[in-house]
Short mmCIF file of C-alpha atoms (C1' of nucleotides) in Angstrom, two decimals:
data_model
loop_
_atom_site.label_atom_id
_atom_site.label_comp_id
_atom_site.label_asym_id
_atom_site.label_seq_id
_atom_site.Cartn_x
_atom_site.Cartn_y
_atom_site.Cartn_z
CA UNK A 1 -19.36 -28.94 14.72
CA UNK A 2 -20.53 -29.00 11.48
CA UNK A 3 -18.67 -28.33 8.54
CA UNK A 4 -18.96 -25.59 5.77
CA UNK A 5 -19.46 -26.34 2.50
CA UNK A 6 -19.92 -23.43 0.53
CA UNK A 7 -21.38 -20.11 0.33
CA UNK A 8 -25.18 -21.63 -0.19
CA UNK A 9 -24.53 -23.70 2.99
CA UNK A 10 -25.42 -21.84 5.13
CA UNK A 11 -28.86 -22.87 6.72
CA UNK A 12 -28.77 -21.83 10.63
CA UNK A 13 -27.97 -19.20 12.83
CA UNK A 14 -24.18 -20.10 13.05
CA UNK A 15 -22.04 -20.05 10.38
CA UNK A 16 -19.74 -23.16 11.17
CA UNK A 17 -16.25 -22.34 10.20
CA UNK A 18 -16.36 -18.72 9.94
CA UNK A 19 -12.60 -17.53 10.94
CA UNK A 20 -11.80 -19.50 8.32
CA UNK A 21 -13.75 -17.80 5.65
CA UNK A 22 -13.28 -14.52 7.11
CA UNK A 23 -9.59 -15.00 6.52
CA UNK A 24 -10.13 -16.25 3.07
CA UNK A 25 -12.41 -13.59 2.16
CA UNK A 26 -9.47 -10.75 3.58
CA UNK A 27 -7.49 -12.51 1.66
CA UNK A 28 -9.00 -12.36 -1.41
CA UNK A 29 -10.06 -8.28 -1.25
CA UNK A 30 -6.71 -7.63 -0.20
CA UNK A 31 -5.30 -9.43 -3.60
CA UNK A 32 -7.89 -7.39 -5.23
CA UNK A 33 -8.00 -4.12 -3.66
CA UNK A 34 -4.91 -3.80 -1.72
CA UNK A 35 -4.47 -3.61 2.14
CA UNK A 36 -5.62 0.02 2.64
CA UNK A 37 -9.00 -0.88 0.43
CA UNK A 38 -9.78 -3.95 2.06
CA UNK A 39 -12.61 -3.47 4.11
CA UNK A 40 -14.41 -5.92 6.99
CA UNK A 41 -17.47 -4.92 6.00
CA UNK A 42 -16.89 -6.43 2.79
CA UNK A 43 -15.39 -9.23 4.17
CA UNK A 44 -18.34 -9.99 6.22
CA UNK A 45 -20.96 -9.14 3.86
CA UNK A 46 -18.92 -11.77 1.43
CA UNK A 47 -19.28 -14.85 3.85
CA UNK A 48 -22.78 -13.74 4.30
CA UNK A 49 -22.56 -12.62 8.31
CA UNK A 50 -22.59 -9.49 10.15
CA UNK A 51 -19.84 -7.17 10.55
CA UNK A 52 -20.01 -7.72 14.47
CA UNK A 53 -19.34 -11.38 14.17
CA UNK A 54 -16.35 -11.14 13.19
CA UNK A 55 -14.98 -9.99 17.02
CA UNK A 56 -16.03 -12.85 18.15
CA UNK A 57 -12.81 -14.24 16.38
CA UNK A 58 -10.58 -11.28 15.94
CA UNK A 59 -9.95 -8.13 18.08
CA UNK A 60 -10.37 -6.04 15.10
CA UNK A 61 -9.01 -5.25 11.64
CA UNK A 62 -5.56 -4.93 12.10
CA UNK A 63 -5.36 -8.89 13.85
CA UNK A 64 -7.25 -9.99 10.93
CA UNK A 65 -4.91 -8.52 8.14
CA UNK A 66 -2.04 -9.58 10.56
CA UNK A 67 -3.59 -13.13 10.70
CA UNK A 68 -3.45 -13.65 6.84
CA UNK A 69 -0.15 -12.35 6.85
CA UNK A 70 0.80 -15.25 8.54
CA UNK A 71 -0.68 -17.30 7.02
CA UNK A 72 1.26 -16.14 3.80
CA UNK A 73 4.58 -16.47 5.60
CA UNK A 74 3.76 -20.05 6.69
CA UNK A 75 2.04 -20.82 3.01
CA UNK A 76 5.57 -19.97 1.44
CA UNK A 77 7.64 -21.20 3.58
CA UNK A 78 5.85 -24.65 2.54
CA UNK A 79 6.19 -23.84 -0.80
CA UNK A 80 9.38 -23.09 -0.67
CA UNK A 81 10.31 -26.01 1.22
CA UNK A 82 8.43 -28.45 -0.86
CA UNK A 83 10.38 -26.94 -4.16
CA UNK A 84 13.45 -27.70 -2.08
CA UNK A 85 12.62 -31.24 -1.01
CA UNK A 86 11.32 -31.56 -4.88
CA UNK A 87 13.26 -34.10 -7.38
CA UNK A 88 16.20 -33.83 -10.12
CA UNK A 89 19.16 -31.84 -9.35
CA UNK A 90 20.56 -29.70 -6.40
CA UNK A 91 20.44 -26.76 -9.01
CA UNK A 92 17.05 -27.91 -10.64
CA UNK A 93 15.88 -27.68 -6.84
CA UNK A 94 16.93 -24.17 -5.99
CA UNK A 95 15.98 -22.87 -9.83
CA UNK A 96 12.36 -24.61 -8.34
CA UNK A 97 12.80 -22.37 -5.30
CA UNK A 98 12.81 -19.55 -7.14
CA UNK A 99 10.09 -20.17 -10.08
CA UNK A 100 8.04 -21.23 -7.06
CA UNK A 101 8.52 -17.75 -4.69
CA UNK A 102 7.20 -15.61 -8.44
CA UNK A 103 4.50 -18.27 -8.93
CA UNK A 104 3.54 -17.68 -4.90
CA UNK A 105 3.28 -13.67 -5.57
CA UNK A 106 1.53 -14.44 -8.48
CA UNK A 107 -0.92 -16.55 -7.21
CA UNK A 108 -1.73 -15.06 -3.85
CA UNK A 109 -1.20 -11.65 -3.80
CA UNK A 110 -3.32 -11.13 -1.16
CA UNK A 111 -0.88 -12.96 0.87
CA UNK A 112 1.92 -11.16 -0.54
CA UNK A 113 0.34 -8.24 -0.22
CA UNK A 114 -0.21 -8.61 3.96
CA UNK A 115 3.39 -9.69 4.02
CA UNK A 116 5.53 -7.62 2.46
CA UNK A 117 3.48 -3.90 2.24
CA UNK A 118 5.24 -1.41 3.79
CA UNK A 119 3.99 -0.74 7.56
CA UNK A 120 2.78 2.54 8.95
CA UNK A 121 5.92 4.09 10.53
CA UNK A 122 6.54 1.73 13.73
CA UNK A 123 9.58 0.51 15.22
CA UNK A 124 11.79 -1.53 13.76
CA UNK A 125 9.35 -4.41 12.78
CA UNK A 126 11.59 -8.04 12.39
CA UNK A 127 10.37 -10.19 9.24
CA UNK A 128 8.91 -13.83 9.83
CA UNK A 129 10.68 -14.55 6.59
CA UNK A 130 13.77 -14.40 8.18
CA UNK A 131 13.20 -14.83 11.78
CA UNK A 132 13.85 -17.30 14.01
CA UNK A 133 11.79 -20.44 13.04
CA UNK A 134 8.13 -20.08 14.31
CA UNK A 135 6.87 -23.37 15.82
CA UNK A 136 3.45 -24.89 13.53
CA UNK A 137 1.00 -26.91 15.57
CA UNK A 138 4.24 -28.14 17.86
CA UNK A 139 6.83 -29.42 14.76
CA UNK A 140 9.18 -26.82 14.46
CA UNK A 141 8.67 -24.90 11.25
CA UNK A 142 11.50 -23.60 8.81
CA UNK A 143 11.41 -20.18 7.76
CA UNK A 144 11.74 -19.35 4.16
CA UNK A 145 14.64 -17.44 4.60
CA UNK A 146 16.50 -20.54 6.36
CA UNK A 147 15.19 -23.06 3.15
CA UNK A 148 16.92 -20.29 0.83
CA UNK A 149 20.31 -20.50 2.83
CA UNK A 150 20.07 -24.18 3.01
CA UNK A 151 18.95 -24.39 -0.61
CA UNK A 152 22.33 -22.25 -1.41
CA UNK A 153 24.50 -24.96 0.86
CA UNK A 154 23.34 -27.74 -1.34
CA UNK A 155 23.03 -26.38 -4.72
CA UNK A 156 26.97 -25.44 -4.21
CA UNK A 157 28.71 -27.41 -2.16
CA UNK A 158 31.94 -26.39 -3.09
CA UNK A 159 30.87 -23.58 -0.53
CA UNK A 160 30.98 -20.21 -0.28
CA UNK A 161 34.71 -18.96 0.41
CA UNK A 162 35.23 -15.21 1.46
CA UNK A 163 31.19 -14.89 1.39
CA UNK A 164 28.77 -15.56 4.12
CA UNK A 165 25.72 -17.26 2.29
CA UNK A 166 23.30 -15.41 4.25
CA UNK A 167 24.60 -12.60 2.33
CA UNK A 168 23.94 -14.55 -1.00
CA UNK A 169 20.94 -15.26 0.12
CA UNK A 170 19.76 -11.51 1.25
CA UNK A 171 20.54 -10.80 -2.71
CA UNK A 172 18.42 -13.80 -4.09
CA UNK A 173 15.63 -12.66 -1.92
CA UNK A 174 15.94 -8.71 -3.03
CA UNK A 175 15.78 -10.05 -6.46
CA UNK A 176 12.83 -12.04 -6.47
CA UNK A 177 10.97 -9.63 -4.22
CA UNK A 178 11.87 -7.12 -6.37
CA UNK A 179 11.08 -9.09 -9.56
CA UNK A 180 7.80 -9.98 -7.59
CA UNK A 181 6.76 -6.56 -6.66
CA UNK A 182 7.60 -4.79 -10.20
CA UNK A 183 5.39 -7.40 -11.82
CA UNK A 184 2.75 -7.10 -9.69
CA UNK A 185 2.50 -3.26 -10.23
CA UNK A 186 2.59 -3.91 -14.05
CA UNK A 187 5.60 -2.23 -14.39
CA UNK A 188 7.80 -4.72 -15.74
CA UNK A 189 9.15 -3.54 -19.03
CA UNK A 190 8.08 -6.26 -21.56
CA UNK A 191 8.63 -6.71 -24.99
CA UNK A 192 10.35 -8.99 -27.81
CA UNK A 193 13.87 -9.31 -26.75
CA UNK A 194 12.82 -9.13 -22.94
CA UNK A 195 12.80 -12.19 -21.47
CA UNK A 196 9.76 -13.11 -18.90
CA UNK A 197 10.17 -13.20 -14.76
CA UNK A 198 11.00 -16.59 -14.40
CA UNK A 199 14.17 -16.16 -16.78
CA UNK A 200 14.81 -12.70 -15.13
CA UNK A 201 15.14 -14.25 -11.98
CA UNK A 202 16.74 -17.75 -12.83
CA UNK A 203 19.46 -15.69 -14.84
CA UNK A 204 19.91 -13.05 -12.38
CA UNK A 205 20.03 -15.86 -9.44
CA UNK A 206 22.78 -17.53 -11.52
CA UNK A 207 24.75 -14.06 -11.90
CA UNK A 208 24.35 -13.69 -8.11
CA UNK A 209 25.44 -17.23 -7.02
CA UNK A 210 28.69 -17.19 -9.53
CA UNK A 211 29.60 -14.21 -8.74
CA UNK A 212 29.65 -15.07 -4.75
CA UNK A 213 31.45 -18.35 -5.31
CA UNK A 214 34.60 -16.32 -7.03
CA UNK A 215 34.61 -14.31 -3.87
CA UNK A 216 33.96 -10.72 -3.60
CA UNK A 217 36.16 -8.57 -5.81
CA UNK B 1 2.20 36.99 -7.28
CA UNK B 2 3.71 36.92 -3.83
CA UNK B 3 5.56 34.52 -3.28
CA UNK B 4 5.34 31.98 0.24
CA UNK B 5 7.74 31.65 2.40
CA UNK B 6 6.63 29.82 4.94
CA UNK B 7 3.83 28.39 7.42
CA UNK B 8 3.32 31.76 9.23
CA UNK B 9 3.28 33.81 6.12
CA UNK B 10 0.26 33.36 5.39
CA UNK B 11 -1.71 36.88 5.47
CA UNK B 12 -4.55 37.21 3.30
CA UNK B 13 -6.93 35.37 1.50
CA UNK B 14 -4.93 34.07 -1.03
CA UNK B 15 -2.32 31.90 -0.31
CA UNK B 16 0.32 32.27 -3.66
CA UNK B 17 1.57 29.07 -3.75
CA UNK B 18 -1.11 26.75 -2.88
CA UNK B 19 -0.42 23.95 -5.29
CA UNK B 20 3.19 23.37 -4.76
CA UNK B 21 2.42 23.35 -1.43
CA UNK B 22 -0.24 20.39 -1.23
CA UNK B 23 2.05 18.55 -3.40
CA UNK B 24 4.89 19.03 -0.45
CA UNK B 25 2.04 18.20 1.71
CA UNK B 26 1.04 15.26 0.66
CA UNK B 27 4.14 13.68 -0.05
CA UNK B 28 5.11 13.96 3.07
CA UNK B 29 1.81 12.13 5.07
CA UNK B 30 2.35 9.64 1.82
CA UNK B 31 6.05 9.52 3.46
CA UNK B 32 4.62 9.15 6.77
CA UNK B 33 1.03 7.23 6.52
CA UNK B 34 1.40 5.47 3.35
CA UNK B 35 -0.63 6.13 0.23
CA UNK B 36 -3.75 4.87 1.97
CA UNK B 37 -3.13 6.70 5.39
CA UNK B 38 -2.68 9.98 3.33
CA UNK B 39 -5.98 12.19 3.49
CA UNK B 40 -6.58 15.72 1.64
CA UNK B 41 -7.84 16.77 4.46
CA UNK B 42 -4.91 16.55 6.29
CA UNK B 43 -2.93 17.81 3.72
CA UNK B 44 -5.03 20.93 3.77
CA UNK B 45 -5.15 21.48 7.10
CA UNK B 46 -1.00 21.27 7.22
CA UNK B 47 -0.97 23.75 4.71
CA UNK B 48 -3.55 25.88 6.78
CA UNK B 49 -6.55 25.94 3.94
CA UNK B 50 -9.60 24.61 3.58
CA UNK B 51 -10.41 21.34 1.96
CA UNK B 52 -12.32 22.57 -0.98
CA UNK B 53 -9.83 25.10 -2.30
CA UNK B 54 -7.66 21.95 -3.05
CA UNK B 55 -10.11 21.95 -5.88
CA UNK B 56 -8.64 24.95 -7.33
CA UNK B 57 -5.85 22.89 -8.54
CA UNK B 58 -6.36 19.32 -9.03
CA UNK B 59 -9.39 16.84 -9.55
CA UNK B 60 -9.17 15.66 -6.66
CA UNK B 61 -7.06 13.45 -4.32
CA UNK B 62 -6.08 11.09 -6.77
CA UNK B 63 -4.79 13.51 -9.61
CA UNK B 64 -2.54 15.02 -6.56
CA UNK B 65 -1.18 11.49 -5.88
CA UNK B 66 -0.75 11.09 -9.37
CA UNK B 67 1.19 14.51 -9.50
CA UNK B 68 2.90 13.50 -6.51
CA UNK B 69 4.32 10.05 -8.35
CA UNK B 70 4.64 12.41 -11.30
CA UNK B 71 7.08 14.74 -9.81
CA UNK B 72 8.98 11.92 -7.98
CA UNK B 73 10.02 10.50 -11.63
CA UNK B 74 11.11 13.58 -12.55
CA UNK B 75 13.21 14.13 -9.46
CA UNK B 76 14.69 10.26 -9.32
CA UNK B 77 15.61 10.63 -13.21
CA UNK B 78 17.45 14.09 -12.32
CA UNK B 79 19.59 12.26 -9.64
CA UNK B 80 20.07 9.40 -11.89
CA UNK B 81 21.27 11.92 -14.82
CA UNK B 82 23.41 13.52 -12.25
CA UNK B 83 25.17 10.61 -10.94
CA UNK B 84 25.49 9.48 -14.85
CA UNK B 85 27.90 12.69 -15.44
CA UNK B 86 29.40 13.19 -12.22
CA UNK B 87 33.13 12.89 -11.98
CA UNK B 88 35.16 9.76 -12.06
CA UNK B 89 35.49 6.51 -13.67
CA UNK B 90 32.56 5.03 -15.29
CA UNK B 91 32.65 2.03 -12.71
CA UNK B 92 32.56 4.82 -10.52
CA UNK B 93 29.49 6.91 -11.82
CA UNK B 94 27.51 3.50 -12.10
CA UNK B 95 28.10 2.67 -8.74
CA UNK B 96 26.94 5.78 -7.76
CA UNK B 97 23.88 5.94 -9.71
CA UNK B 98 22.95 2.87 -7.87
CA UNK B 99 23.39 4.66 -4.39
CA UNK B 100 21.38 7.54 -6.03
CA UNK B 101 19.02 5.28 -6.32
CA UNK B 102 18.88 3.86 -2.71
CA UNK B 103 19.09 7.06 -1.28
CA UNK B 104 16.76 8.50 -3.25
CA UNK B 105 14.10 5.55 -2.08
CA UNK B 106 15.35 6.16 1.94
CA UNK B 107 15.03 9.98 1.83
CA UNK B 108 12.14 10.47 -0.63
CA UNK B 109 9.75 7.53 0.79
CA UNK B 110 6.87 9.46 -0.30
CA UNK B 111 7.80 9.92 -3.93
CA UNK B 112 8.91 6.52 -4.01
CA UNK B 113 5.73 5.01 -2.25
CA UNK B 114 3.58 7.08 -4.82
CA UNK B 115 5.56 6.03 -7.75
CA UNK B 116 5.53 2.11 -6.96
CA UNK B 117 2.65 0.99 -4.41
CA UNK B 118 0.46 -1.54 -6.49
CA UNK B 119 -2.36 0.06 -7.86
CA UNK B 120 -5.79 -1.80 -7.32
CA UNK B 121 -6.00 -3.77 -10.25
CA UNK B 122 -6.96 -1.81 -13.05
CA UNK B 123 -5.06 -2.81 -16.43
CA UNK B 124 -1.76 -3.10 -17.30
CA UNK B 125 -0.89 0.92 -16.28
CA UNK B 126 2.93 1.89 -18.09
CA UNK B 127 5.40 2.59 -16.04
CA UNK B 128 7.28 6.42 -16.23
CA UNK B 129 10.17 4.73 -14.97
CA UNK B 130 11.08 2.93 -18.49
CA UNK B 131 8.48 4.20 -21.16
CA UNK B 132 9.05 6.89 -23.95
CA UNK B 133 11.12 9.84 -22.59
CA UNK B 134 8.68 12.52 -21.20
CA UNK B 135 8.56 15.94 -22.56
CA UNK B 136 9.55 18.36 -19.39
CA UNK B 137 9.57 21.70 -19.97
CA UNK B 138 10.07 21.88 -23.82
CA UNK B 139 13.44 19.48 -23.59
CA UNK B 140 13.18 15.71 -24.00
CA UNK B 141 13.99 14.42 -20.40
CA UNK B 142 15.27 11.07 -20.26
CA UNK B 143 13.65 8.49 -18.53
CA UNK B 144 15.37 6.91 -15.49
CA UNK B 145 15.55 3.38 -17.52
CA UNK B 146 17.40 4.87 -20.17
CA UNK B 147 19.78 6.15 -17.96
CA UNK B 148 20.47 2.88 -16.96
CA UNK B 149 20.74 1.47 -20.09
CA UNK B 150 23.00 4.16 -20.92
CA UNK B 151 25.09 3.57 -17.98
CA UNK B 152 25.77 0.12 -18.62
CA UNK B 153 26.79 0.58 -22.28
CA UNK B 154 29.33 3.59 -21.16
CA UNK B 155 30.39 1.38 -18.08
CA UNK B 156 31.37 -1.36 -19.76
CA UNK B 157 32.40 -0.06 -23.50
CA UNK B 158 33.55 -3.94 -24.37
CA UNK B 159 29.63 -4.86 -24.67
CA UNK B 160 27.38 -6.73 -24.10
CA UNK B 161 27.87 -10.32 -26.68
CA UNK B 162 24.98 -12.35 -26.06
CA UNK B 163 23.08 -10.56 -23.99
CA UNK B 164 20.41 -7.55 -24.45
CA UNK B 165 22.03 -4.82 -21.97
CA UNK B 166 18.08 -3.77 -21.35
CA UNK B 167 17.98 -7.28 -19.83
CA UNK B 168 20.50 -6.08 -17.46
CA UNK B 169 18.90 -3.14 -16.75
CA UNK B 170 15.61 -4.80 -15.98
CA UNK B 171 18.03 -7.03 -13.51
CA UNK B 172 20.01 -4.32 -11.92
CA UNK B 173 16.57 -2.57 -11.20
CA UNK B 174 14.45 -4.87 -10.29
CA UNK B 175 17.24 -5.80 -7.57
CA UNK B 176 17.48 -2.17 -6.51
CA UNK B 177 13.60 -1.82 -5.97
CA UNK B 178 13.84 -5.02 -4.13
CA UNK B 179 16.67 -3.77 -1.51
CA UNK B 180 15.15 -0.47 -1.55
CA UNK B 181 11.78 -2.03 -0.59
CA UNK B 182 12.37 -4.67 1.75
CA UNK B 183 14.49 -1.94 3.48
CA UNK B 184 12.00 0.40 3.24
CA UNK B 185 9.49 -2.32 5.17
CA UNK B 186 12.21 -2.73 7.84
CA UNK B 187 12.38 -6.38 6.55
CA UNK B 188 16.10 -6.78 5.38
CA UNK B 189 17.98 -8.56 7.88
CA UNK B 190 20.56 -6.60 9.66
CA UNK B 191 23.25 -7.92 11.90
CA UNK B 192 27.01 -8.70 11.92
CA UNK B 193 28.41 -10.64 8.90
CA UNK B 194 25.54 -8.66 6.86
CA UNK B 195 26.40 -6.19 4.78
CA UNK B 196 24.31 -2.57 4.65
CA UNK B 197 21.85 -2.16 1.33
CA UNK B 198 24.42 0.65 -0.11
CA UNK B 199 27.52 -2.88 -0.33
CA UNK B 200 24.30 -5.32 -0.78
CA UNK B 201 23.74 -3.32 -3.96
CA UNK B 202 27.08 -2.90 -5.04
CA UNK B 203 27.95 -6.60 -4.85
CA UNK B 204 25.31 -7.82 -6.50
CA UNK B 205 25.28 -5.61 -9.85
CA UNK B 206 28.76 -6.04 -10.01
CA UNK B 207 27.70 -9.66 -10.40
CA UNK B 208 25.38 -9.37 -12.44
CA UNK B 209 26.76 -7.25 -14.99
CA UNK B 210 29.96 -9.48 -14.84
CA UNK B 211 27.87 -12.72 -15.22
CA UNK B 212 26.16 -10.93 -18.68
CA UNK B 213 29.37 -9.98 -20.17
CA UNK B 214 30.65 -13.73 -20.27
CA UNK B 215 27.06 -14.48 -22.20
CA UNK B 216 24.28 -16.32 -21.08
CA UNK B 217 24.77 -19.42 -19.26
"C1'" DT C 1 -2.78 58.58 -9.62
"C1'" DG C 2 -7.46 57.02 -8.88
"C1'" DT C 3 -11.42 54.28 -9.82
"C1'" DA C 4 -14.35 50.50 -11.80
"C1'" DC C 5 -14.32 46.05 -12.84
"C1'" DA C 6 -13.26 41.18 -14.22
"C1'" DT C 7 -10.91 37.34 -12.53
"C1'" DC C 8 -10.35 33.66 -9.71
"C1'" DA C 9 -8.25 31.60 -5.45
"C1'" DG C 10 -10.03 31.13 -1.41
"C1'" DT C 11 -14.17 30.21 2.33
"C1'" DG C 12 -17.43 27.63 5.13
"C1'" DA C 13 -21.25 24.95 5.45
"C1'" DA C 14 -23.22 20.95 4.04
"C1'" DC C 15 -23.80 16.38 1.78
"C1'" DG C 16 -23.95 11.36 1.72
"C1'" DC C 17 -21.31 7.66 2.69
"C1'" DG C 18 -19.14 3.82 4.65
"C1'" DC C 19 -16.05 2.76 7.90
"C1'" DG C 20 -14.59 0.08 12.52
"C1'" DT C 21 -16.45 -0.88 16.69
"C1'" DT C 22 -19.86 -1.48 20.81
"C1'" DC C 23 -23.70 -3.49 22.98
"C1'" DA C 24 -27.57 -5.96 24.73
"C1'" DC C 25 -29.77 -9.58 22.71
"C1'" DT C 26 -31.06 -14.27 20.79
"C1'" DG C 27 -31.23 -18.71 19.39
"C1'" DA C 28 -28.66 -22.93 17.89
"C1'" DT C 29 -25.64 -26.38 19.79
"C1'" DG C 30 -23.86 -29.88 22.76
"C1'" DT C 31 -23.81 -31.90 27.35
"C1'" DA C 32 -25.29 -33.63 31.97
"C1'" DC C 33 -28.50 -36.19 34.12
"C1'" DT D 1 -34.29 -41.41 24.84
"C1'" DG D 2 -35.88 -37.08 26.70
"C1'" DT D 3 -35.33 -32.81 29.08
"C1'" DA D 4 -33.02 -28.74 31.35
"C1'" DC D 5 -29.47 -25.92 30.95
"C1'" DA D 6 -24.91 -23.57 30.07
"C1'" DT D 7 -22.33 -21.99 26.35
"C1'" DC D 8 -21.27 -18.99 22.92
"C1'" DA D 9 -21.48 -17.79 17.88
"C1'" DG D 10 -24.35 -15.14 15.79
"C1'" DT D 11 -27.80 -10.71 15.22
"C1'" DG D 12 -29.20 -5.97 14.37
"C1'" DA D 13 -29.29 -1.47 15.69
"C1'" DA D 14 -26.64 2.21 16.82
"C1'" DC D 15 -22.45 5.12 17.60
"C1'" DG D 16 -19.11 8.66 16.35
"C1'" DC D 17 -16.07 9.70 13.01
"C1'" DG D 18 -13.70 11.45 9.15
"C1'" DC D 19 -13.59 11.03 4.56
"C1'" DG D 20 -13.91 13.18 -0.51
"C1'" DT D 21 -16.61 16.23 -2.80
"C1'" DT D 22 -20.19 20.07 -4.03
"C1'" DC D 23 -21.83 24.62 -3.92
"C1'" DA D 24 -22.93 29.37 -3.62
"C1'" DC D 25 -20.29 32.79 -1.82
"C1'" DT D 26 -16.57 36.39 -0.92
"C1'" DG D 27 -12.84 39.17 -1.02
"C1'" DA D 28 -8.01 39.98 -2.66
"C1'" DT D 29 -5.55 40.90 -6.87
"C1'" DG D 30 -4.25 42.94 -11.14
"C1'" DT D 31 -5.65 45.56 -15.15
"C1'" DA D 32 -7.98 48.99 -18.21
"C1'" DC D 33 -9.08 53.47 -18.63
#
DNA sequence: TGTACATCAGTGAACGCGCGTTCACTGATGTAC
DNA sequence: TGTACATCAGTGAACGCGCGTTCACTGATGTAC
């Protein structure tokens, strides 16, 4: 098979790595026009192919969409996991953690985006940020919201006395997501004397984790 | 001008209280659908019109979103304001401007989903949550972020040393927006040991307000 | 009280559009011999 | 190395649909006299 190399690549009648760039191309319209304007027309227009081709790799819109979701969830868990695996202290580690979960929804909000936007009224839908770890390519991948709990564990070891630190943890996560979410929709009041996301959220982290390790009052 | 009173009311050719009535509409398919699941035509045909005479009234579909998100500031400012100068202590009144706040997310999902979803990337749009008080009726209506501010500075009198109490606002929201979100997406983890999102939120302002008061760390 | 009339909130038909999806097909690729 | 063939990733035309919006119109309402 050969490989694609770009956009002006493509010389014959198949594409080469085209579920690839479909997914990057969903990606990239969702970042820029949101789930509900992201179209597969565009997508496949984008790469350069017809709208049909892209069943031959997905069984429609939703699995695509669904597909970079994952994607996301398995992108940040990395991250995550790479900030907590990262040099220097246990605290400079989970402060890390949390610069790199804004710089993630910064950077790819069209992963964000397929994550965390709110579904059409199903069931109760579980999160693969917090579920049970999904298995990569046969290792056994951590979930993000298992790095955050472990990144908790070792930035304190003194422990957590009357407080479970999944609870903690819940709280980071609201915080940054949150954070995330308002600054993404430009709504984030700014201003001289208003400090920037990353301080929000490494303040507001600190606040949390204090707070839990003098026990609820 | 008659006045409606109901679905099966309708007897003429005029309907007497069209507009409020596509706003109800349409909140609730935002509630339901999403902002991008929610049609005009749909919202027309609930109300038992045709789509054109939506014209009559707004721009088109997204001035009624935009009235829709308008009227949802209002109303989440008015519960704020009430909880603000309900009865009790003034620990009491916060905490219960914070539930006003959650509840007003779980029970108003269409307001709330017209007021935050992400806009497609236009530029930086201000939010009506914290900018300059809005005009409502005649009397100066405070925003919802001044409440807050407010709030804080009658909750705890002592003050605020080091620390800009709008910085605390920004925190305390930003965490409520993320718990009212991730709940909203059916992605907070439930289960036993975890608390609900009304004692998620409580907790964690509590800690964060506490951790401001002893300054910046 | 009755009538003429201006106003304007509705109708209903039509529009152009772009969507997601299907289908029979075609032609490039890689393999077996 | 050359040829026949199976595979399957693409094409391109077509589909039914429902969307937001427009337009000339109509008929109910309220008012002036």
């Amino acid at each position: 098979m050969r490989h694609w190399r770009g956009p002006s690549d493509r010389q014959g009648y198949h594409h080469g790595n085209l579920k690839e760039a479909l997914i990057e191309a969903a990606q990239r319209f969702i970042a820029e026009r949101g789930i509900g304007g992201f179209t597969l027309a565009d997508a496949a227009k984008l790469v350069g192919v017809t709208p049909a081709a892209l069943y031959r790799h997905f069984r429609g819109r939703e699995a695509l969409v669904a597909e970079v979701a994952f994607r996301g969830y398995d992108e940040l868990a990395k991250r995550l996991g790479r900030a907590l695996q990262s040099e220097g202290t246990a605290l400079e580690r989970f402060t890390r953690m949390g610069e790199a979960y804004l710089a993630f929804a910064e950077q790819e909000p069209g992963f964000y985006a397929a994550m965390f936007s709110a579904k059409p009224a199903e069931s109760e839908s579980c999160s693969p940020f917090w579920a049970k770890a999904v298995e990569s390519g046969g290792k056994p991948a951590g979930n993000a919201f298992d790095f955050l709990v472990k990144a908790l564990a070792d930035t304190f070891p003194e422990g957590f006395q009357t407080v479970d630190a999944r609870f903690i943890a819940v709280e980071v996560w609201a915080l940054s997501h949150g954070i995330a979410t308002l600054d993404a929709a430009g709504q984030l009041p700014k201003g001289p004397g208003l400090p920037d996301k990353y301080e929000l959220l490494r303040a507001g982290v600190l606040a949390l984790v204090h707070g839990a390790l003098k026990g609820k009052s």
